[in-house]
Amino acid sequence: MKNICQNLYLGLACLAFLCILIQVYFAGIALFQDYTYWNIHKAFSLFKYIYLAMFIVGLLGKMPKSLTWYALILFAVANLQYYTAHGFLASFHVILPFVIFSLNFIIIRNTLKLVKRK
């Protein structure tokens, strides 16, 4: 069960990493090419629930606490993105994806180390 959860956690982390890249791509297209992609950019933000699933899998699979809590932190930061989309916090809306990207990369790297040890 533990190995299944670790592999599932790693798969979800890789999927979330890919979703971040796609999300940034949609934002770039909306900004520089066709504004109608803003709706896709907004709708695609639902990928943040992958981090909630990762948190649950981390708890069920008795993953290291750092990996489990990183997933919940990422979920919180992804939710924070909604509040930075407009107003005086708009500049953070551009910076937070770098934080999400970096933390997600750390999760993948540490989970790969964990899976390879087994």
PDB file of C-alpha atoms in Angstrom:
ATOM      1  CA  MET A   1       0.000   0.000   0.000  1.00  0.00           C
ATOM      2  CA  LYS A   2       2.817   2.368   0.904  1.00  0.00           C
ATOM      3  CA  ASN A   3       4.594   1.845  -2.444  1.00  0.00           C
ATOM      4  CA  ILE A   4       1.340   2.387  -4.345  1.00  0.00           C
ATOM      5  CA  CYS A   5       0.737   5.657  -2.496  1.00  0.00           C
ATOM      6  CA  GLN A   6       4.300   6.817  -3.123  1.00  0.00           C
ATOM      7  CA  ASN A   7       4.001   6.113  -6.845  1.00  0.00           C
ATOM      8  CA  LEU A   8       0.574   7.756  -6.975  1.00  0.00           C
ATOM      9  CA  TYR A   9       1.941  10.789  -5.119  1.00  0.00           C
ATOM     10  CA  LEU A  10       4.812  11.042  -7.590  1.00  0.00           C
ATOM     11  CA  GLY A  11       2.418  10.732 -10.533  1.00  0.00           C
ATOM     12  CA  LEU A  12       0.157  13.442  -9.161  1.00  0.00           C
ATOM     13  CA  ALA A  13       3.148  15.715  -8.535  1.00  0.00           C
ATOM     14  CA  CYS A  14       4.313  15.250 -12.141  1.00  0.00           C
ATOM     15  CA  LEU A  15       0.792  15.902 -13.408  1.00  0.00           C
ATOM     16  CA  ALA A  16       0.571  19.100 -11.338  1.00  0.00           C
ATOM     17  CA  PHE A  17       3.979  20.182 -12.651  1.00  0.00           C
ATOM     18  CA  LEU A  18       2.747  19.731 -16.221  1.00  0.00           C
ATOM     19  CA  CYS A  19      -0.441  21.646 -15.385  1.00  0.00           C
ATOM     20  CA  ILE A  20       1.621  24.599 -14.122  1.00  0.00           C
ATOM     21  CA  LEU A  21       3.430  24.762 -17.448  1.00  0.00           C
ATOM     22  CA  ILE A  22       0.149  24.569 -19.360  1.00  0.00           C
ATOM     23  CA  GLN A  23      -1.395  27.251 -17.157  1.00  0.00           C
ATOM     24  CA  VAL A  24       1.501  29.628 -17.800  1.00  0.00           C
ATOM     25  CA  TYR A  25       1.209  28.861 -21.515  1.00  0.00           C
ATOM     26  CA  PHE A  26      -2.500  29.788 -21.495  1.00  0.00           C
ATOM     27  CA  ALA A  27      -1.710  33.027 -19.674  1.00  0.00           C
ATOM     28  CA  GLY A  28       0.952  33.872 -22.230  1.00  0.00           C
ATOM     29  CA  ILE A  29      -1.342  33.174 -25.175  1.00  0.00           C
ATOM     30  CA  ALA A  30      -4.107  35.251 -23.569  1.00  0.00           C
ATOM     31  CA  LEU A  31      -1.744  38.121 -22.946  1.00  0.00           C
ATOM     32  CA  PHE A  32       0.166  38.198 -26.215  1.00  0.00           C
ATOM     33  CA  GLN A  33      -2.086  36.584 -28.814  1.00  0.00           C
ATOM     34  CA  ASP A  34      -5.788  36.076 -28.104  1.00  0.00           C
ATOM     35  CA  TYR A  35      -7.592  37.407 -25.027  1.00  0.00           C
ATOM     36  CA  THR A  36     -10.276  34.698 -25.268  1.00  0.00           C
ATOM     37  CA  TYR A  37      -7.768  32.315 -23.657  1.00  0.00           C
ATOM     38  CA  TRP A  38      -8.328  34.100 -20.321  1.00  0.00           C
ATOM     39  CA  ASN A  39     -11.439  31.982 -19.830  1.00  0.00           C
ATOM     40  CA  ILE A  40      -9.413  28.819 -20.396  1.00  0.00           C
ATOM     41  CA  HIS A  41      -6.710  30.143 -18.071  1.00  0.00           C
ATOM     42  CA  LYS A  42      -9.307  30.754 -15.346  1.00  0.00           C
ATOM     43  CA  ALA A  43     -11.059  27.413 -15.828  1.00  0.00           C
ATOM     44  CA  PHE A  44      -7.812  25.439 -15.927  1.00  0.00           C
ATOM     45  CA  SER A  45      -6.893  26.719 -12.470  1.00  0.00           C
ATOM     46  CA  LEU A  46      -8.931  23.857 -11.042  1.00  0.00           C
ATOM     47  CA  PHE A  47      -5.799  21.723 -11.289  1.00  0.00           C
ATOM     48  CA  LYS A  48      -4.984  23.053  -7.807  1.00  0.00           C
ATOM     49  CA  TYR A  49      -7.137  20.243  -6.417  1.00  0.00           C
ATOM     50  CA  ILE A  50      -4.362  17.860  -7.441  1.00  0.00           C
ATOM     51  CA  TYR A  51      -2.428  19.231  -4.457  1.00  0.00           C
ATOM     52  CA  LEU A  52      -5.305  18.406  -2.148  1.00  0.00           C
ATOM     53  CA  ALA A  53      -5.351  14.854  -3.541  1.00  0.00           C
ATOM     54  CA  MET A  54      -1.585  14.681  -2.991  1.00  0.00           C
ATOM     55  CA  PHE A  55      -2.070  15.718   0.634  1.00  0.00           C
ATOM     56  CA  ILE A  56      -4.640  12.962   1.166  1.00  0.00           C
ATOM     57  CA  VAL A  57      -2.467  10.351  -0.581  1.00  0.00           C
ATOM     58  CA  GLY A  58       0.479  11.513   1.533  1.00  0.00           C
ATOM     59  CA  LEU A  59      -1.501  10.978   4.714  1.00  0.00           C
ATOM     60  CA  LEU A  60      -2.862   7.596   3.626  1.00  0.00           C
ATOM     61  CA  GLY A  61       0.529   6.389   2.405  1.00  0.00           C
ATOM     62  CA  LYS A  62       2.351   7.607   5.505  1.00  0.00           C
ATOM     63  CA  MET A  63       4.644   9.722   3.350  1.00  0.00           C
ATOM     64  CA  PRO A  64       7.245  11.900   5.100  1.00  0.00           C
ATOM     65  CA  LYS A  65       5.578  14.837   6.805  1.00  0.00           C
ATOM     66  CA  SER A  66       7.552  17.376   4.765  1.00  0.00           C
ATOM     67  CA  LEU A  67       6.181  16.019   1.478  1.00  0.00           C
ATOM     68  CA  THR A  68       2.657  15.764   2.817  1.00  0.00           C
ATOM     69  CA  TRP A  69       2.641  19.320   4.156  1.00  0.00           C
ATOM     70  CA  TYR A  70       4.312  20.718   1.031  1.00  0.00           C
ATOM     71  CA  ALA A  71       1.257  19.534  -0.900  1.00  0.00           C
ATOM     72  CA  LEU A  72      -1.081  21.374   1.454  1.00  0.00           C
ATOM     73  CA  ILE A  73       1.095  24.497   1.284  1.00  0.00           C
ATOM     74  CA  LEU A  74       0.949  24.347  -2.508  1.00  0.00           C
ATOM     75  CA  PHE A  75      -2.833  24.043  -2.347  1.00  0.00           C
ATOM     76  CA  ALA A  76      -2.954  27.152  -0.152  1.00  0.00           C
ATOM     77  CA  VAL A  77      -0.617  29.123  -2.432  1.00  0.00           C
ATOM     78  CA  ALA A  78      -2.627  28.072  -5.500  1.00  0.00           C
ATOM     79  CA  ASN A  79      -5.769  29.328  -3.767  1.00  0.00           C
ATOM     80  CA  LEU A  80      -3.981  32.565  -2.952  1.00  0.00           C
ATOM     81  CA  GLN A  81      -3.648  33.111  -6.694  1.00  0.00           C
ATOM     82  CA  TYR A  82      -7.358  34.026  -6.858  1.00  0.00           C
ATOM     83  CA  TYR A  83      -6.837  36.965  -4.520  1.00  0.00           C
ATOM     84  CA  THR A  84      -3.821  38.279  -6.406  1.00  0.00           C
ATOM     85  CA  ALA A  85      -5.473  38.386  -9.828  1.00  0.00           C
ATOM     86  CA  HIS A  86      -6.771  41.943  -9.405  1.00  0.00           C
ATOM     87  CA  GLY A  87      -6.023  45.099  -7.496  1.00  0.00           C
ATOM     88  CA  PHE A  88      -2.858  46.107  -5.739  1.00  0.00           C
ATOM     89  CA  LEU A  89      -1.698  42.477  -5.329  1.00  0.00           C
ATOM     90  CA  ALA A  90      -1.700  41.810  -9.078  1.00  0.00           C
ATOM     91  CA  SER A  91       2.081  41.801  -9.311  1.00  0.00           C
ATOM     92  CA  PHE A  92       2.148  38.778  -6.991  1.00  0.00           C
ATOM     93  CA  HIS A  93      -0.056  36.903  -9.455  1.00  0.00           C
ATOM     94  CA  VAL A  94       2.943  36.746 -11.766  1.00  0.00           C
ATOM     95  CA  ILE A  95       5.433  35.785  -9.050  1.00  0.00           C
ATOM     96  CA  LEU A  96       3.470  33.070  -7.221  1.00  0.00           C
ATOM     97  CA  PRO A  97       3.622  30.587 -10.124  1.00  0.00           C
ATOM     98  CA  PHE A  98       7.423  30.596  -9.707  1.00  0.00           C
ATOM     99  CA  VAL A  99       6.923  29.656  -6.055  1.00  0.00           C
ATOM    100  CA  ILE A 100       4.448  26.932  -7.000  1.00  0.00           C
ATOM    101  CA  PHE A 101       6.759  25.673  -9.759  1.00  0.00           C
ATOM    102  CA  SER A 102       9.771  25.571  -7.413  1.00  0.00           C
ATOM    103  CA  LEU A 103       7.962  23.821  -4.560  1.00  0.00           C
ATOM    104  CA  ASN A 104       6.445  21.336  -6.988  1.00  0.00           C
ATOM    105  CA  PHE A 105       9.918  20.611  -8.381  1.00  0.00           C
ATOM    106  CA  ILE A 106      11.243  20.037  -4.837  1.00  0.00           C
ATOM    107  CA  ILE A 107       8.371  17.629  -4.180  1.00  0.00           C
ATOM    108  CA  ILE A 108       9.127  15.663  -7.348  1.00  0.00           C
ATOM    109  CA  ARG A 109      12.846  15.503  -6.573  1.00  0.00           C
ATOM    110  CA  ASN A 110      12.317  14.356  -2.969  1.00  0.00           C
ATOM    111  CA  THR A 111       9.626  11.858  -3.919  1.00  0.00           C
ATOM    112  CA  LEU A 112      11.894  10.377  -6.612  1.00  0.00           C
ATOM    113  CA  LYS A 113      14.610   9.907  -3.975  1.00  0.00           C
ATOM    114  CA  LEU A 114      12.085   8.219  -1.706  1.00  0.00           C
ATOM    115  CA  VAL A 115      10.806   5.886  -4.434  1.00  0.00           C
ATOM    116  CA  LYS A 116      14.332   4.959  -5.578  1.00  0.00           C
ATOM    117  CA  ARG A 117      15.322   4.003  -2.023  1.00  0.00           C
ATOM    118  CA  LYS A 118      12.603   1.353  -1.876  1.00  0.00           C
TER     119      LYS A 118
END
